[in-house]
Coordinates of C-alpha atoms and ligand atoms in Angstrom, one line a residue:
X132 CA 3.7 21.9 110.8
X133 CA 6.4 23.6 112.7
X134 CA 7.0 22.0 116.1
X135 CA 7.2 24.9 118.6
X136 CA 10.4 24.2 120.6
X137 CA 11.0 25.5 124.0
X138 CA 14.5 27.0 124.2
X139 CA 16.5 28.2 127.1
X140 CA 19.0 31.0 126.5
X141 CA 21.2 31.8 129.5
X142 CA 22.6 35.3 129.3
X143 CA 19.7 36.0 127.1
X144 CA 19.6 39.7 128.0
X145 CA 23.2 40.2 127.0
X146 CA 24.5 41.4 123.6
X147 CA 24.5 38.1 121.8
X148 CA 21.8 36.6 123.9
X149 CA 19.3 39.3 123.0
X150 CA 19.9 38.8 119.3
X151 CA 19.6 35.1 119.7
X152 CA 16.3 35.4 121.6
X153 CA 14.8 37.7 119.0
X154 CA 15.8 35.4 116.2
X155 CA 14.4 32.2 117.9
X156 CA 11.1 34.0 118.5
X157 CA 11.0 35.0 114.8
X158 CA 11.3 31.3 114.0
X159 CA 8.3 30.5 116.1
X160 CA 9.9 29.1 119.2
X161 CA 9.1 29.6 122.9
X162 CA 12.1 31.4 124.5
X163 CA 13.0 31.3 128.1
X164 CA 15.6 34.0 128.8
X165 CA 17.6 33.7 132.0
X166 CA 19.8 36.5 133.1
X167 CA 21.2 38.0 136.3
X168 CA 21.8 41.4 134.5
X169 CA 25.4 41.5 135.8
X170 CA 26.8 42.8 132.5
X171 CA 23.6 42.9 130.5
X172 CA 20.5 45.1 130.4
X173 CA 16.8 44.5 130.6
X174 CA 16.6 47.2 127.8
X175 CA 18.1 44.7 125.4
X176 CA 15.0 42.6 125.6
X177 CA 12.4 45.3 126.2
X178 CA 11.0 44.8 122.7
X179 CA 10.5 41.1 123.3
X180 CA 8.6 41.4 126.6
X181 CA 5.2 41.8 125.0
X182 CA 5.7 38.6 123.0
X183 CA 3.6 35.9 124.7
X184 CA 6.2 33.3 123.6
X185 CA 9.0 35.1 125.5
X186 CA 9.6 34.6 129.2
X187 CA 12.3 36.6 131.2
X188 CA 13.6 35.1 134.4
X189 CA 16.0 36.9 136.7
X190 CA 18.4 34.2 137.9
X191 CA 22.1 33.6 138.4
X192 CA 23.0 30.2 136.8
X193 CA 25.7 29.6 139.4
X194 CA 22.7 28.5 141.4
X195 CA 20.6 25.4 140.2
X196 CA 17.6 26.0 138.0
X197 CA 14.9 23.5 137.1
X198 CA 13.0 24.0 133.9
X199 CA 11.6 21.9 131.1
X200 CA 13.1 22.8 127.7
X201 CA 14.0 21.2 124.4
X202 CA 17.4 23.0 123.8
X203 CA 19.8 25.1 125.9
X204 CA 22.1 27.9 124.7
X205 CA 24.5 28.6 127.5
X206 CA 25.7 32.2 127.0
X207 CA 25.7 33.5 130.6
X208 CA 29.1 34.9 131.5
X209 CA 30.6 38.4 131.6
X210 CA 32.6 38.5 128.3
X211 CA 34.4 41.8 128.0
X212 CA 37.8 42.1 129.7
X213 CA 36.5 45.0 131.9
X214 CA 33.5 43.0 133.1
X215 CA 35.1 39.6 133.6
X216 CA 38.0 41.1 135.5
X217 CA 35.7 43.2 137.8
X218 CA 34.9 40.1 139.9
X219 CA 37.2 37.3 138.7
X220 CA 35.9 34.8 141.2
X221 CA 32.4 35.2 140.0
X222 CA 33.6 34.9 136.4
X223 CA 35.1 31.5 137.3
X224 CA 31.8 30.5 139.0
X225 CA 29.8 31.5 136.0
X226 CA 32.0 29.4 133.8
X227 CA 32.1 26.4 136.0
X228 CA 29.1 26.3 138.3
X229 CA 27.0 27.8 135.6
X230 CA 28.1 25.1 133.1
X231 CA 27.7 22.4 135.7
X232 CA 24.1 23.4 136.5
X233 CA 23.2 23.7 132.8
X234 CA 24.8 20.4 131.9
X235 CA 22.9 18.8 134.8
X236 CA 19.7 20.2 133.3
X237 CA 20.7 18.9 129.8
X238 CA 21.4 15.5 131.2
X239 CA 18.1 15.2 133.0
X240 CA 16.2 16.5 129.9
X241 CA 18.3 14.6 127.4
X242 CA 18.5 17.8 125.3
X243 CA 21.1 19.5 123.1
X244 CA 23.3 22.2 124.8
X245 CA 25.3 24.9 123.1
X246 CA 28.2 26.3 125.0
X247 CA 29.5 29.8 124.2
X248 CA 33.2 29.2 124.3
X249 CA 35.7 31.8 123.1
X250 CA 38.8 32.6 121.1
X251 CA 40.3 33.4 124.4
X252 CA 41.0 29.7 124.8
X253 CA 43.9 30.3 122.4
X254 CA 45.4 32.9 124.7
X255 CA 48.1 35.0 122.9
X256 CA 48.3 32.6 119.9
X257 CA 51.7 31.7 118.4
X258 CA 50.1 30.6 115.1
X259 CA 47.7 32.4 112.8
X260 CA 45.0 31.8 111.8
X261 CA 43.9 29.7 114.8
X262 CA 42.5 26.3 114.0
X263 CA 40.4 24.3 116.5
X264 CA 43.2 21.8 116.8
X265 CA 45.6 24.5 118.3
X266 CA 45.9 24.1 122.0
X267 CA 46.6 27.7 122.7
X268 CA 49.1 29.8 124.6
X269 CA 47.4 30.9 127.8
X270 CA 48.8 32.5 131.0
X271 CA 47.1 30.3 133.7
X272 CA 47.2 32.9 136.4
X273 CA 47.2 36.3 134.8
X274 CA 44.4 38.9 134.9
X275 CA 42.6 37.3 131.9
X276 CA 42.9 33.8 133.3
X277 CA 39.6 33.9 135.2
X278 CA 37.9 34.0 131.8
X279 CA 40.4 32.1 129.6
X280 CA 40.9 29.2 132.0
X281 CA 37.3 29.3 133.1
X282 CA 36.2 28.8 129.5
X283 CA 38.9 26.2 128.9
X284 CA 37.8 24.2 132.0
X285 CA 34.1 24.6 130.9
X286 CA 35.1 22.9 127.6
X287 CA 36.6 20.1 129.6
X288 CA 33.5 19.8 131.7
X289 CA 31.3 19.7 128.5
X290 CA 33.4 16.9 127.0
X291 CA 33.3 15.0 130.3
X292 CA 29.5 15.1 130.3
X293 CA 29.6 14.0 126.6
X294 CA 31.9 11.1 127.3
X295 CA 30.2 10.0 130.5
X296 CA 26.5 10.7 129.8
X297 CA 26.3 11.0 126.0
X298 CA 24.9 14.6 126.2
X299 CA 24.6 16.3 122.8
X300 CA 27.1 19.1 123.3
X301 CA 27.9 21.9 120.8
X302 CA 31.0 24.0 121.6
X303 CA 31.3 27.2 119.6
X304 CA 34.5 29.3 120.0
X305 CA 33.2 32.8 119.5
X306 CA 35.7 35.4 118.1
X307 CA 35.3 39.2 118.5
X308 CA 31.7 40.1 117.5
X309 CA 30.0 43.5 117.4
X310 CA 26.7 45.1 116.6
X311 CA 23.7 46.8 118.2
X312 CA 23.0 46.1 121.9
X313 CA 26.7 46.0 122.8
X314 CA 27.0 47.6 126.2
X315 CA 28.3 51.1 125.5
X316 CA 30.6 50.9 128.5
X317 CA 31.9 47.4 128.4
X318 CA 35.3 48.5 127.2
X319 CA 35.3 46.6 123.9
X320 CA 37.2 48.2 121.2
X321 CA 34.4 48.7 118.8
X322 CA 32.0 50.2 121.3
X323 CA 34.7 52.3 122.8
X324 CA 35.9 53.7 119.5
X325 CA 32.3 54.4 118.2
X326 CA 31.3 56.1 121.5
X327 CA 34.5 58.2 121.5
X328 CA 34.2 59.1 117.8
X329 CA 30.5 60.2 118.1
X330 CA 31.4 62.5 121.0
X331 CA 34.6 63.8 119.3
X332 CA 36.7 62.5 122.2
X333 CA 40.2 61.0 121.8
X334 CA 40.2 57.4 120.4
X335 CA 42.1 55.3 122.9
X336 CA 44.3 52.9 121.0
X337 CA 46.1 50.6 123.5
X338 CA 49.7 49.9 122.7
X339 CA 50.9 50.8 119.3
X340 CA 47.7 49.7 117.6
X341 CA 49.5 47.0 115.6
X342 CA 47.7 44.1 117.4
X343 CA 45.1 42.5 115.2
X344 CA 41.5 41.3 115.7
X345 CA 38.9 39.9 113.3
X346 CA 35.4 41.2 113.8
X347 CA 32.2 39.4 113.0
X348 CA 28.8 41.1 112.7
X349 CA 26.3 39.8 115.2
X350 CA 23.7 38.5 112.6
X351 CA 26.3 36.3 111.0
X352 CA 27.3 34.9 114.3
X353 CA 23.8 34.1 115.4
X354 CA 23.2 32.3 112.1
X355 CA 26.3 30.2 112.7
X356 CA 25.1 29.3 116.3
X357 CA 21.6 28.2 115.1
X358 CA 23.1 26.1 112.3
X359 CA 25.4 24.5 114.8
X360 CA 22.5 23.7 117.2
X361 CA 20.6 22.1 114.3
X362 CA 23.4 19.6 113.5
X363 CA 23.1 15.9 114.4
X364 CA 23.9 14.9 118.0
X365 CA 27.3 13.6 117.2
X366 CA 28.6 17.0 116.0
X367 CA 30.2 18.4 119.2
X368 CA 32.8 20.9 117.9
X369 CA 34.7 22.8 119.1
X370 CA 34.0 25.0 116.0
X371 CA 35.4 28.4 115.5
X372 CA 32.8 31.1 114.9
X373 CA 33.9 34.4 113.6
X374 CA 34.9 36.5 110.6
X375 CA 38.4 35.8 109.3
X376 CA 38.9 39.4 107.9
X377 CA 41.8 40.7 110.1
X378 CA 42.5 44.3 110.9
X379 CA 45.0 46.1 113.1
X380 CA 43.4 48.2 115.9
X381 CA 44.9 51.3 114.3
X382 CA 43.1 50.5 111.0
X383 CA 39.9 50.0 112.9
X384 CA 40.3 53.4 114.7
X385 CA 40.8 55.1 111.3
X386 CA 37.8 53.4 109.8
X387 CA 35.5 54.5 112.6
X388 CA 36.8 58.1 112.6
X389 CA 36.0 58.2 108.8
X390 CA 32.6 56.4 109.1
X391 CA 31.4 58.7 111.8
X392 CA 32.8 61.9 110.3
X393 CA 34.4 62.6 113.6
X394 CA 37.1 65.1 114.5
X395 CA 38.6 62.7 117.1
X396 CA 42.3 62.1 117.2
X397 CA 44.1 58.9 118.2
X398 CA 45.5 58.8 121.7
X399 CA 48.0 56.0 122.5
X400 CA 47.5 54.4 125.9
X401 CA 49.2 51.5 127.8
X402 CA 48.5 48.0 126.6
X403 CA 46.4 45.9 129.0
X404 CA 47.9 42.9 130.7
X405 CA 48.3 39.8 128.4
X406 CA 46.6 41.5 125.5
X407 CA 46.8 39.0 122.6
X408 CA 48.9 40.4 119.7
X409 CA 46.9 38.7 116.9
X410 CA 43.6 36.9 116.4
X411 CA 42.1 35.4 113.3
X412 CA 39.9 32.4 113.1
X413 CA 40.4 29.5 110.7
X414 CA 36.7 28.8 109.8
X415 CA 37.2 25.8 107.5
X416 CA 35.2 23.6 110.0
X417 CA 32.2 26.0 110.1
X418 CA 32.3 26.2 106.4
X419 CA 32.4 22.5 105.8
X420 CA 30.2 21.2 108.7
X421 CA 27.7 24.0 108.8
X422 CA 27.9 25.4 105.3
X423 CA 28.3 28.8 106.9
X424 CA 30.4 31.8 105.9
X425 CA 30.1 35.4 107.2
X426 CA 28.3 37.6 104.7
X427 CA 28.7 41.1 106.4
X428 CA 32.0 42.9 105.9
X429 CA 33.4 45.2 108.6
X430 CA 32.5 48.3 106.5
X431 CA 28.9 47.3 106.2
X432 CA 28.6 46.0 109.8
X433 CA 30.0 49.3 111.2
X434 CA 27.4 51.2 109.2
X435 CA 24.7 49.1 110.8
X436 CA 26.2 49.5 114.3
X437 CA 27.0 53.3 114.4
X438 CA 23.3 54.4 114.4
X439 CA 22.6 52.2 117.4
X440 CA 25.3 54.0 119.5
X441 CA 24.1 57.3 118.1
X442 CA 20.6 56.5 119.4
X443 CA 21.7 55.8 122.9
X444 CA 24.0 58.8 123.5
Ligands
UDP153 N1 41.5 48.2 122.5 C1 42.0 49.5 122.3 N2 41.3 50.5 122.8 C2 40.1 50.4 123.5 C3 39.7 49.1 123.8 C4 40.4 48.0 123.3 O1 43.0 49.7 121.6 O2 39.6 51.4 123.9 C5 42.3 47.0 122.0 C6 42.7 46.0 123.0 O3 43.9 46.3 123.6 C7 42.7 44.8 122.2 C8 41.7 45.0 121.1 O4 41.5 46.4 121.1 O5 44.0 44.6 121.6 C9 40.4 44.3 121.3 O6 40.0 44.5 122.6 P1 38.6 44.1 123.2 O7 38.5 44.5 124.6 O8 37.5 44.6 122.3 O9 38.5 42.5 123.1 P2 39.6 41.3 123.3 O10 39.7 40.8 121.9 O11 40.9 41.9 123.8 O12 38.9 40.4 124.2

């Protein structure tokens, strides 16, 4: 018989969190979703509210929280450059105080805890693809540093709890991910381009568009997260989670214009501060440890994502 687990998802009303909650419920778990709705939306979990195994708690994890659960996924943090730079001090608090509170909970409950880390720990990488053993190239005090250094320090905090208290930590470094439930105004490249294309507005390519990113469809990413959580206690990561297919931002713009049948034209705009020039995960570890590989190409993923944005315009 399936043992119904009680699982806490912080940031559960966000883009990734809402998909994770839905998946955990489908697998017959009880889900406690905690969110302060800073960069997320109650709408993302509206469809789950009628499920008796789902509980939505409005709370900011920079403040302590006492619950009884079997597993914790710590996803709470503004994650798009626009949102995390809006209130950088709060971003640092979410990374550090949030992690500290959740690690304290994991320590008391002796439960596994997944940490949503990020490809941003590599900064503007000098090597490609990025392996977990690469220490990164991060500006420690630039505009992105509240997030980059916050997430780096959070990794340090997780490893300190692991060394001191033998907590079962699972650190996933999440690369660019997209899909339904992305905030239409969070400034991400895929949401921006699709929203612009659907409204026949100019497609805002920052810089010359030669910078690269590698985009993972959300369902693939959630599968990877769950596989990681289900590993033995001694598997800590960090493990890169993402799709290694790399595209220039200009290529992405052209694809989205074609896929939406839009009459939009590309408009070149200034490049944001410290914008990484390239990003592509080496996913050998995820493949060998988790037996995971992304299954959804960018072409197919975009076709699944565009109708969502069409529905909310
Ligand atoms: N970008 C762009 N136009 C936009 C939004 C983003 O050209 O309207 C670029 C951005 O400069 C970066 C890439 O797309 O090089 C990915 O940006 P995003 O904010 O999605 O995520 P990041 O990987 O930078 O955190």
